[in-house]
């Protein structure tokens, strides 16, 4: 029986070395790391299977687009993802990211990144190579100027990775996952749940944006907001078969590897001229292909303390049109739509806060939790992840 459908078991009195609140990718990566180090682990989640940000995203470990400390953490994440995929048996492709350039300025940003990082990390692509990777029909490469393949990036299927990892944790002799068990409070040595206390020596609170329900002062102090994103799944055009994630100019405006290049300011000016509406919805026009061949596409960014449930249809029109244009097709058949939510903060990309002796909260507050997850977990357990102020 899979862990996602397992009957809910009440917590026993057994004490674990580590208790983790939250079975999203941050909690599960920490569980994987702890079990790999021979520790016993209990993961507690209020839901019956992972349904948070970790299953609603692109399944893109977007390593190369990071810069500075985050790049180092993302690079550390990569082997963790590959080990976890091999152990738990979920799909992970070393397929990299294709960044599409459709103007000389976009190409200049990629050339500048290539000059900085070198040809192994950033492989420049011609218009024809980019068109071929996108599976565009012959002659449909007219608006492409070039591109770049960032080979270090990984792809997983977001519908499969966190559930598969949770299943693996539950199957380990020293691992347990308590579903349908909401945590109501935390103190050194114990978490209090709707099914009774769960005891552990070390407690990690990995609840993403919902930190404000458990620790409102900590969340407010870090300026945590909810960022909501519009996403859709579409049928793939006939020729589109790459497992690389595909990023575009609006993506280059959001990730530091690109925003720190000399031509980035010119790129923003240019985008304001031809894509003002996309910038207004905070678009990062990108897409990935799931193993079933369908395409995950998005996204927009809207920030609020509480998420309104309503999605403006214009947001979808803009995103779907933009993705169709990159793929070189007149329209896409949409199969599903959903809203994703993640923690965001103007004060920094991470919240790592020691709340009490042996109790730590870890939330990624920058929308790159898939990318950083296993790096955060490894650094957390070897003691090199400093608490953020
Ligand atoms: C649309 C979208 C696209 C994204 N694209 C990317 C991308 O391309 N690359 C990338 O790196 N990242 C991306 N992200 C960000 C990434 O998905 C998140 O940073 C990451 O999934 C956060 O993981 P998490 O475990 O903190 O949160 P979640 O996956 O939300 O998990 C938190 C868990 O905590 C549980 N929980 C909460 N409160 C309690 C409680 N009181 N008691 C018990 N359980 C509780 C919830 O039920 C949930 O299962 C994207 C996110 C979205 C939404």
Tab-separated table of C-alpha atoms and ligand atoms in Angstrom:
chain	number	residue	atom	x	y	z
A	1	UNK	CA	0.000	0.000	0.000
A	2	UNK	CA	1.425	3.408	-0.877
A	3	UNK	CA	2.057	5.899	1.875
A	4	UNK	CA	-0.372	8.328	0.234
A	5	UNK	CA	-3.277	5.966	0.866
A	6	UNK	CA	-2.053	4.376	4.085
A	7	UNK	CA	-4.455	4.443	7.019
A	8	UNK	CA	-3.626	7.111	9.551
A	9	UNK	CA	-1.767	5.673	12.510
A	10	UNK	CA	-1.737	7.455	15.844
A	11	UNK	CA	1.701	8.437	17.086
A	12	UNK	CA	3.240	5.775	19.293
A	13	UNK	CA	5.342	6.708	22.265
A	14	UNK	CA	8.496	5.774	20.271
A	15	UNK	CA	10.986	8.603	20.265
A	16	UNK	CA	12.791	9.513	17.022
A	17	UNK	CA	16.145	11.156	16.623
A	18	UNK	CA	14.485	13.666	14.298
A	19	UNK	CA	10.853	14.795	13.994
A	20	UNK	CA	10.004	16.735	10.851
A	21	UNK	CA	6.842	18.790	10.453
A	22	UNK	CA	5.808	18.914	6.772
A	23	UNK	CA	6.046	16.282	4.023
A	24	UNK	CA	6.877	18.703	1.211
A	25	UNK	CA	10.244	18.490	-0.510
A	26	UNK	CA	12.030	20.464	2.225
A	27	UNK	CA	10.844	18.147	5.004
A	28	UNK	CA	11.375	15.019	2.888
A	29	UNK	CA	14.881	16.014	1.770
A	30	UNK	CA	15.775	16.443	5.458
A	31	UNK	CA	14.196	13.048	6.202
A	32	UNK	CA	16.249	11.451	3.402
A	33	UNK	CA	19.447	13.045	4.656
A	34	UNK	CA	18.761	12.045	8.289
A	35	UNK	CA	17.978	8.428	7.350
A	36	UNK	CA	21.116	8.323	5.165
A	37	UNK	CA	23.092	9.285	8.263
A	38	UNK	CA	21.566	6.422	10.266
A	39	UNK	CA	19.172	8.580	12.306
A	40	UNK	CA	15.548	7.604	13.018
A	41	UNK	CA	12.935	9.971	11.592
A	42	UNK	CA	9.242	10.719	11.983
A	43	UNK	CA	7.612	13.011	9.400
A	44	UNK	CA	4.249	14.523	10.360
A	45	UNK	CA	1.888	16.100	7.818
A	46	UNK	CA	-1.659	17.377	8.191
A	47	UNK	CA	-2.631	16.146	4.705
A	48	UNK	CA	-2.989	12.579	3.396
A	49	UNK	CA	-0.299	12.999	0.726
A	50	UNK	CA	1.899	15.844	-0.542
A	51	UNK	CA	-0.323	18.486	-2.163
A	52	UNK	CA	1.628	21.682	-1.435
A	53	UNK	CA	4.103	23.676	-3.503
A	54	UNK	CA	6.255	20.584	-3.993
A	55	UNK	CA	3.746	18.880	-6.324
A	56	UNK	CA	2.459	22.043	-8.015
A	57	UNK	CA	5.706	23.233	-9.602
A	58	UNK	CA	7.711	22.486	-12.768
A	59	UNK	CA	9.970	19.819	-11.296
A	60	UNK	CA	12.898	21.991	-12.212
A	61	UNK	CA	16.110	21.989	-10.168
A	62	UNK	CA	17.208	25.319	-11.508
A	63	UNK	CA	20.837	25.241	-10.408
A	64	UNK	CA	22.732	27.250	-13.045
A	65	UNK	CA	20.423	30.280	-12.871
A	66	UNK	CA	21.467	30.903	-9.241
A	67	UNK	CA	24.426	33.016	-8.205
A	68	UNK	CA	26.697	33.369	-5.131
A	69	UNK	CA	25.795	31.391	-1.977
A	70	UNK	CA	22.554	30.096	-3.493
A	71	UNK	CA	24.473	28.659	-6.455
A	72	UNK	CA	26.749	26.783	-4.038
A	73	UNK	CA	23.737	25.432	-2.119
A	74	UNK	CA	21.969	24.477	-5.364
A	75	UNK	CA	25.092	22.655	-6.593
A	76	UNK	CA	25.184	20.780	-3.308
A	77	UNK	CA	21.546	19.774	-3.865
A	78	UNK	CA	22.250	18.035	-7.165
A	79	UNK	CA	23.893	14.807	-5.875
A	80	UNK	CA	21.246	14.586	-3.150
A	81	UNK	CA	18.467	14.626	-5.739
A	82	UNK	CA	20.204	11.947	-7.784
A	83	UNK	CA	20.794	9.709	-4.748
A	84	UNK	CA	17.192	10.145	-3.596
A	85	UNK	CA	15.837	9.380	-7.075
A	86	UNK	CA	17.951	6.226	-7.280
A	87	UNK	CA	16.916	5.086	-3.784
A	88	UNK	CA	13.206	5.908	-4.055
A	89	UNK	CA	12.900	5.022	-7.747
A	90	UNK	CA	11.462	8.258	-9.098
A	91	UNK	CA	12.340	9.793	-12.478
A	92	UNK	CA	15.180	12.341	-12.509
A	93	UNK	CA	16.767	13.517	-15.740
A	94	UNK	CA	20.154	15.210	-16.065
A	95	UNK	CA	18.584	17.124	-18.928
A	96	UNK	CA	19.673	20.678	-18.158
A	97	UNK	CA	17.851	23.878	-19.042
A	98	UNK	CA	17.436	25.457	-22.452
A	99	UNK	CA	17.268	29.258	-22.334
A	100	UNK	CA	15.705	30.680	-25.480
A	101	UNK	CA	16.911	34.008	-26.942
A	102	UNK	CA	14.612	35.902	-29.276
A	103	UNK	CA	16.487	39.210	-29.460
A	104	UNK	CA	20.102	40.334	-29.695
A	105	UNK	CA	19.876	41.610	-26.093
A	106	UNK	CA	18.649	38.249	-24.804
A	107	UNK	CA	21.490	36.548	-26.682
A	108	UNK	CA	23.952	39.090	-25.218
A	109	UNK	CA	22.930	38.167	-21.658
A	110	UNK	CA	23.558	34.484	-22.454
A	111	UNK	CA	26.919	35.287	-24.062
A	112	UNK	CA	27.910	37.257	-20.949
A	113	UNK	CA	26.967	34.316	-18.731
A	114	UNK	CA	28.977	32.031	-21.036
A	115	UNK	CA	31.989	34.367	-20.725
A	116	UNK	CA	31.668	34.329	-16.922
A	117	UNK	CA	31.007	30.626	-16.314
A	118	UNK	CA	32.702	28.974	-19.304
A	119	UNK	CA	31.607	26.672	-22.086
A	120	UNK	CA	31.046	23.575	-19.942
A	121	UNK	CA	28.465	25.331	-17.764
A	122	UNK	CA	26.843	27.439	-20.512
A	123	UNK	CA	26.702	25.952	-24.015
A	124	UNK	CA	25.626	28.571	-26.536
A	125	UNK	CA	23.139	27.408	-29.159
A	126	UNK	CA	22.350	28.757	-32.622
A	127	UNK	CA	18.799	29.658	-33.670
A	128	UNK	CA	18.572	26.425	-35.659
A	129	UNK	CA	19.782	24.297	-32.709
A	130	UNK	CA	17.316	26.038	-30.393
A	131	UNK	CA	14.465	25.495	-32.854
A	132	UNK	CA	15.368	21.831	-33.137
A	133	UNK	CA	15.491	21.374	-29.348
A	134	UNK	CA	12.029	22.951	-29.108
A	135	UNK	CA	10.783	20.575	-31.801
A	136	UNK	CA	9.640	23.457	-33.954
A	137	UNK	CA	8.458	22.666	-37.474
A	138	UNK	CA	10.911	23.384	-40.296
A	139	UNK	CA	10.865	27.086	-41.112
A	140	UNK	CA	9.241	28.010	-37.764
A	141	UNK	CA	12.472	29.344	-36.238
A	142	UNK	CA	12.081	32.875	-37.618
A	143	UNK	CA	11.887	34.741	-34.264
A	144	UNK	CA	14.716	32.791	-32.623
A	145	UNK	CA	18.138	34.401	-32.331
A	146	UNK	CA	19.893	31.670	-30.344
A	147	UNK	CA	19.934	30.135	-26.912
A	148	UNK	CA	21.991	28.391	-24.278
A	149	UNK	CA	21.928	24.954	-22.717
A	150	UNK	CA	22.751	24.906	-18.992
A	151	UNK	CA	23.621	21.223	-18.586
A	152	UNK	CA	23.981	21.051	-14.788
A	153	UNK	CA	20.260	21.469	-14.136
A	154	UNK	CA	18.024	18.521	-13.238
A	155	UNK	CA	14.443	17.635	-13.973
A	156	UNK	CA	12.044	15.540	-11.903
A	157	UNK	CA	8.311	14.935	-12.214
A	158	UNK	CA	6.738	17.046	-9.443
A	159	UNK	CA	3.706	14.765	-9.277
A	160	UNK	CA	5.933	11.811	-8.498
A	161	UNK	CA	9.067	13.010	-6.667
A	162	UNK	CA	7.732	14.083	-3.242
A	163	UNK	CA	5.128	11.277	-3.054
A	164	UNK	CA	7.797	8.739	-4.069
A	165	UNK	CA	10.211	10.047	-1.490
A	166	UNK	CA	7.536	10.001	1.237
A	167	UNK	CA	6.811	6.388	0.354
A	168	UNK	CA	10.517	5.544	0.592
A	169	UNK	CA	10.802	7.241	4.009
A	170	UNK	CA	7.797	5.287	5.308
A	171	UNK	CA	9.337	2.022	4.083
A	172	UNK	CA	12.640	2.463	5.914
A	173	UNK	CA	13.019	0.565	9.210
A	174	UNK	CA	13.982	3.827	10.945
A	175	UNK	CA	11.491	6.010	9.064
A	176	UNK	CA	7.830	6.767	9.622
A	177	UNK	CA	5.339	9.194	8.089
A	178	UNK	CA	2.229	10.217	9.991
A	179	UNK	CA	-0.342	11.558	7.526
A	180	UNK	CA	-3.551	13.357	8.455
A	181	UNK	CA	-1.871	14.661	11.595
A	182	UNK	CA	-1.790	18.425	12.040
A	183	UNK	CA	0.855	19.940	14.267
A	184	UNK	CA	-0.566	22.487	16.683
A	185	UNK	CA	2.517	23.410	18.686
A	186	UNK	CA	6.203	22.661	19.106
A	187	UNK	CA	8.455	22.606	22.149
A	188	UNK	CA	11.940	21.183	22.773
A	189	UNK	CA	11.670	17.394	22.517
A	190	UNK	CA	8.040	17.197	21.330
A	191	UNK	CA	5.568	18.324	18.708
A	192	UNK	CA	1.922	18.491	19.697
A	193	UNK	CA	-0.490	17.157	17.107
A	194	UNK	CA	-4.191	16.598	16.645
A	195	UNK	CA	-3.443	12.916	17.414
A	196	UNK	CA	-1.245	13.403	20.473
A	197	UNK	CA	2.404	14.246	21.086
A	198	UNK	CA	5.298	13.015	18.913
A	199	UNK	CA	8.689	12.957	20.620
A	200	UNK	CA	12.109	13.538	19.136
A	201	UNK	CA	15.522	14.889	20.052
A	202	UNK	CA	15.689	17.290	17.158
A	203	UNK	CA	12.671	18.990	15.571
A	204	UNK	CA	12.585	20.580	12.124
A	205	UNK	CA	9.605	22.690	11.121
A	206	UNK	CA	9.370	22.584	7.302
A	207	UNK	CA	5.889	23.952	6.606
A	208	UNK	CA	6.747	26.475	3.871
A	209	UNK	CA	4.425	29.476	3.745
A	210	UNK	CA	2.240	28.100	6.535
A	211	UNK	CA	4.870	28.980	9.124
A	212	UNK	CA	2.633	31.923	10.043
A	213	UNK	CA	-0.048	29.549	11.390
A	214	UNK	CA	2.419	27.969	13.850
A	215	UNK	CA	4.852	30.811	14.533
A	216	UNK	CA	3.198	34.089	13.461
A	217	UNK	CA	5.829	36.302	15.092
A	218	UNK	CA	8.706	34.520	13.365
A	219	UNK	CA	6.929	34.647	10.003
A	220	UNK	CA	6.114	38.350	10.433
A	221	UNK	CA	9.644	39.122	11.529
A	222	UNK	CA	10.952	37.585	8.286
A	223	UNK	CA	8.219	39.340	6.230
A	224	UNK	CA	6.832	36.030	4.934
A	225	UNK	CA	4.127	36.434	2.337
A	226	UNK	CA	2.294	33.997	0.111
A	227	UNK	CA	3.219	34.106	-3.545
A	228	UNK	CA	0.569	32.531	-5.766
A	229	UNK	CA	1.321	31.301	-9.236
A	230	UNK	CA	-0.955	30.313	-12.119
A	231	UNK	CA	0.007	27.027	-13.746
A	232	UNK	CA	-1.408	24.765	-16.452
A	233	UNK	CA	-0.752	21.417	-18.099
A	234	UNK	CA	-1.076	21.208	-21.870
A	235	UNK	CA	-0.826	18.647	-24.624
A	236	UNK	CA	2.639	18.830	-26.164
A	237	UNK	CA	2.974	19.966	-29.777
A	238	UNK	CA	3.991	17.031	-32.003
A	239	UNK	CA	7.718	17.796	-32.180
A	240	UNK	CA	8.342	18.835	-28.549
A	241	UNK	CA	10.287	16.075	-26.825
A	242	UNK	CA	13.101	17.644	-24.824
A	243	UNK	CA	13.402	16.871	-21.117
A	244	UNK	CA	15.320	20.132	-20.603
A	245	UNK	CA	13.393	22.845	-18.803
A	246	UNK	CA	12.766	25.785	-21.139
A	247	UNK	CA	13.294	29.359	-19.866
A	248	UNK	CA	12.697	32.642	-21.697
A	249	UNK	CA	13.498	36.352	-21.400
A	250	UNK	CA	11.074	36.852	-18.503
A	251	UNK	CA	12.926	34.068	-16.660
A	252	UNK	CA	16.205	35.894	-17.250
A	253	UNK	CA	14.694	38.874	-15.425
A	254	UNK	CA	14.060	36.781	-12.305
A	255	UNK	CA	17.230	34.749	-11.668
A	256	UNK	CA	20.475	36.277	-10.408
A	257	UNK	CA	22.774	34.462	-12.841
A	258	UNK	CA	21.164	36.619	-15.555
A	259	UNK	CA	20.136	39.772	-13.657
A	260	UNK	CA	23.768	40.377	-12.652
A	261	UNK	CA	24.989	40.458	-16.301
A	262	UNK	CA	25.858	43.834	-17.897
A	263	UNK	CA	23.062	43.592	-20.517
A	264	UNK	CA	20.338	42.775	-17.962
A	265	UNK	CA	19.188	46.400	-17.558
A	266	UNK	CA	18.788	46.706	-21.337
A	267	UNK	CA	16.886	43.415	-21.342
A	268	UNK	CA	14.401	44.796	-18.791
A	269	UNK	CA	13.868	47.964	-20.866
A	270	UNK	CA	13.320	45.869	-23.949
A	271	UNK	CA	10.848	43.547	-22.169
A	272	UNK	CA	8.917	46.550	-20.826
A	273	UNK	CA	8.502	47.602	-24.459
A	274	UNK	CA	7.202	44.323	-25.902
A	275	UNK	CA	5.891	42.382	-22.886
A	276	UNK	CA	4.588	44.977	-20.405
A	277	UNK	CA	1.488	42.917	-19.585
A	278	UNK	CA	3.586	39.841	-18.860
A	279	UNK	CA	5.803	41.853	-16.526
A	280	UNK	CA	2.702	43.225	-14.773
A	281	UNK	CA	1.634	39.707	-13.788
A	282	UNK	CA	5.201	38.923	-12.697
A	283	UNK	CA	5.510	36.312	-15.436
A	284	UNK	CA	8.315	33.819	-15.679
A	285	UNK	CA	7.329	32.231	-18.993
A	286	UNK	CA	8.740	28.708	-18.794
A	287	UNK	CA	7.749	25.102	-19.319
A	288	UNK	CA	8.822	21.521	-18.718
A	289	UNK	CA	7.776	18.176	-20.121
A	290	UNK	CA	6.479	15.448	-17.820
A	291	UNK	CA	7.402	11.805	-18.485
A	292	UNK	CA	3.839	11.290	-19.826
A	293	UNK	CA	4.671	13.797	-22.586
A	294	UNK	CA	2.423	16.617	-21.403
A	295	UNK	CA	3.771	20.120	-20.761
A	296	UNK	CA	3.728	21.990	-17.431
A	297	UNK	CA	3.591	25.707	-18.159
A	298	UNK	CA	3.474	28.952	-16.230
A	299	UNK	CA	3.836	31.103	-14.320
A	300	UNK	CA	2.726	34.388	-12.799
A	301	UNK	CA	3.592	35.853	-9.372
A	302	UNK	CA	1.132	37.680	-7.084
A	303	UNK	CA	2.001	38.459	-3.455
A	304	UNK	CA	-0.311	38.736	-0.442
A	305	UNK	CA	-0.454	37.684	3.215
A	306	UNK	CA	-3.481	35.513	2.430
A	307	UNK	CA	-4.164	34.027	-1.004
A	308	UNK	CA	-7.389	35.004	-2.743
A	309	UNK	CA	-8.895	31.957	-4.505
A	310	UNK	CA	-9.726	33.795	-7.748
A	311	UNK	CA	-7.482	33.699	-10.833
A	312	UNK	CA	-7.925	36.351	-13.517
A	313	UNK	CA	-8.429	34.567	-16.867
A	314	UNK	CA	-6.291	37.225	-18.560
A	315	UNK	CA	-3.310	35.844	-16.624
A	316	UNK	CA	-3.856	32.476	-18.289
A	317	UNK	CA	-4.368	34.002	-21.749
A	318	UNK	CA	-1.058	35.827	-21.475
A	319	UNK	CA	0.921	32.842	-20.215
A	320	UNK	CA	-0.538	30.293	-22.633
A	321	UNK	CA	-0.057	32.610	-25.653
A	322	UNK	CA	3.515	33.322	-24.605
A	323	UNK	CA	4.381	29.615	-24.280
A	324	UNK	CA	2.701	28.814	-27.622
A	325	UNK	CA	4.820	31.489	-29.302
A	326	UNK	CA	8.041	30.021	-27.908
A	327	UNK	CA	7.000	26.576	-29.094
A	328	UNK	CA	6.126	28.059	-32.501
A	329	UNK	CA	2.520	26.806	-32.515
A	330	UNK	CA	-0.724	28.814	-32.930
A	331	UNK	CA	-2.400	27.423	-29.790
A	332	UNK	CA	-2.091	24.851	-27.015
A	333	UNK	CA	-4.760	22.465	-25.754
A	334	UNK	CA	-4.976	22.953	-21.984
A	335	UNK	CA	-5.703	19.864	-19.894
A	336	UNK	CA	-5.558	21.233	-16.334
A	337	UNK	CA	-5.115	24.500	-14.455
A	338	UNK	CA	-4.126	25.102	-10.839
A	339	UNK	CA	-2.751	27.658	-8.449
A	340	UNK	CA	0.511	27.060	-6.618
A	341	UNK	CA	1.551	28.905	-3.477
A	342	UNK	CA	5.002	29.315	-1.969
A	343	UNK	CA	6.613	31.358	0.799
A	344	UNK	CA	8.212	34.611	-0.264
A	345	UNK	CA	10.005	37.370	1.585
A	346	UNK	CA	11.619	40.660	0.597
A	347	UNK	CA	14.114	40.045	3.446
A	348	UNK	CA	15.931	37.098	1.941
A	349	UNK	CA	15.691	33.818	0.065
A	350	UNK	CA	15.770	31.567	3.156
A	351	UNK	CA	14.371	31.418	6.643
A	352	UNK	CA	16.501	29.210	8.886
A	353	UNK	CA	15.577	30.063	12.460
A	354	UNK	CA	16.477	28.310	15.720
A	355	UNK	CA	13.238	28.648	17.702
A	356	UNK	CA	14.272	26.819	20.880
A	357	UNK	CA	16.968	24.307	21.835
A	358	UNK	CA	16.759	21.503	19.248
A	359	UNK	CA	13.938	23.188	17.304
A	360	UNK	CA	14.646	24.776	13.926
A	361	UNK	CA	12.349	26.203	11.219
A	362	UNK	CA	13.462	25.923	7.575
A	363	UNK	CA	11.412	27.632	4.848
A	364	UNK	CA	12.653	28.645	1.414
A	365	UNK	CA	11.287	32.150	0.879
A	366	UNK	CA	12.271	32.651	-2.752
A	367	UNK	CA	10.492	30.069	-4.911
A	368	UNK	CA	13.499	27.803	-5.413
A	369	UNK	CA	12.804	25.144	-2.815
A	370	UNK	CA	13.058	22.280	-5.317
A	371	UNK	CA	16.478	23.551	-6.340
A	372	UNK	CA	17.844	24.014	-2.818
A	373	UNK	CA	16.113	21.197	-0.898
A	374	UNK	CA	18.825	18.538	-0.713
A	375	UNK	CA	21.609	21.118	-0.383
A	376	UNK	CA	19.813	22.680	2.595
A	377	UNK	CA	19.325	19.282	4.188
A	378	UNK	CA	22.981	18.253	3.737
A	379	UNK	CA	24.247	21.587	5.079
A	380	UNK	CA	21.742	21.445	7.956
A	381	UNK	CA	22.908	18.036	9.153
A	382	UNK	CA	26.623	18.725	8.816
A	383	UNK	CA	26.204	21.969	10.761
A	384	UNK	CA	27.268	24.367	7.990
A	385	UNK	CA	23.845	25.964	7.468
A	386	UNK	CA	23.828	29.105	9.573
A	387	UNK	CA	20.570	30.367	11.052
A	388	UNK	CA	19.364	33.512	9.263
A	389	UNK	CA	18.871	36.704	11.254
B	1	LIG	C1	3.887	26.979	-9.309
B	1	LIG	C2	5.219	26.826	-8.644
B	1	LIG	C3	6.368	26.742	-9.413
B	1	LIG	C4	7.614	26.590	-8.806
B	1	LIG	N1	8.716	26.394	-9.577
B	1	LIG	C5	9.890	26.055	-8.983
B	1	LIG	C6	11.035	25.739	-9.760
B	1	LIG	O1	11.005	25.775	-10.991
B	1	LIG	N2	12.191	25.406	-9.119
B	1	LIG	C7	12.277	25.398	-7.755
B	1	LIG	O2	13.334	25.129	-7.223
B	1	LIG	N3	11.193	25.681	-6.991
B	1	LIG	C8	10.024	26.014	-7.570
B	1	LIG	N4	8.939	26.335	-6.810
B	1	LIG	C9	9.112	26.459	-5.365
B	1	LIG	C10	9.075	25.125	-4.663
B	1	LIG	O3	8.018	24.350	-5.164
B	1	LIG	C11	8.919	25.388	-3.170
B	1	LIG	O4	9.940	26.274	-2.712
B	1	LIG	C12	9.018	24.077	-2.378
B	1	LIG	O5	8.188	23.094	-2.937
B	1	LIG	C13	8.652	24.330	-0.933
B	1	LIG	O6	8.672	23.079	-0.285
B	1	LIG	P1	8.110	22.939	1.188
B	1	LIG	O7	8.361	21.540	1.581
B	1	LIG	O8	8.657	24.036	2.030
B	1	LIG	O9	6.558	23.302	1.051
B	1	LIG	P2	5.284	22.413	0.674
B	1	LIG	O10	5.533	21.536	-0.485
B	1	LIG	O11	4.148	23.384	0.554
B	1	LIG	O12	5.090	21.457	1.914
B	1	LIG	C14	4.754	21.934	3.208
B	1	LIG	C15	4.030	20.808	3.914
B	1	LIG	O13	3.805	21.198	5.261
B	1	LIG	C16	2.548	20.679	5.651
B	1	LIG	N5	2.075	21.443	6.807
B	1	LIG	C17	1.868	22.773	6.882
B	1	LIG	N6	1.463	23.117	8.119
B	1	LIG	C18	1.392	21.971	8.837
B	1	LIG	C19	1.018	21.662	10.172
B	1	LIG	N7	0.650	22.613	11.058
B	1	LIG	N8	1.025	20.370	10.573
B	1	LIG	C20	1.401	19.375	9.721
B	1	LIG	N9	1.772	19.614	8.436
B	1	LIG	C21	1.768	20.901	8.000
B	1	LIG	C22	1.687	20.841	4.423
B	1	LIG	O14	0.565	19.976	4.456
B	1	LIG	C23	2.673	20.505	3.312
B	1	LIG	O15	2.612	19.136	2.946
B	1	LIG	C24	7.700	26.534	-7.401
B	1	LIG	C25	6.529	26.631	-6.629
B	1	LIG	C26	5.308	26.764	-7.233
B	1	LIG	C27	4.076	26.840	-6.374
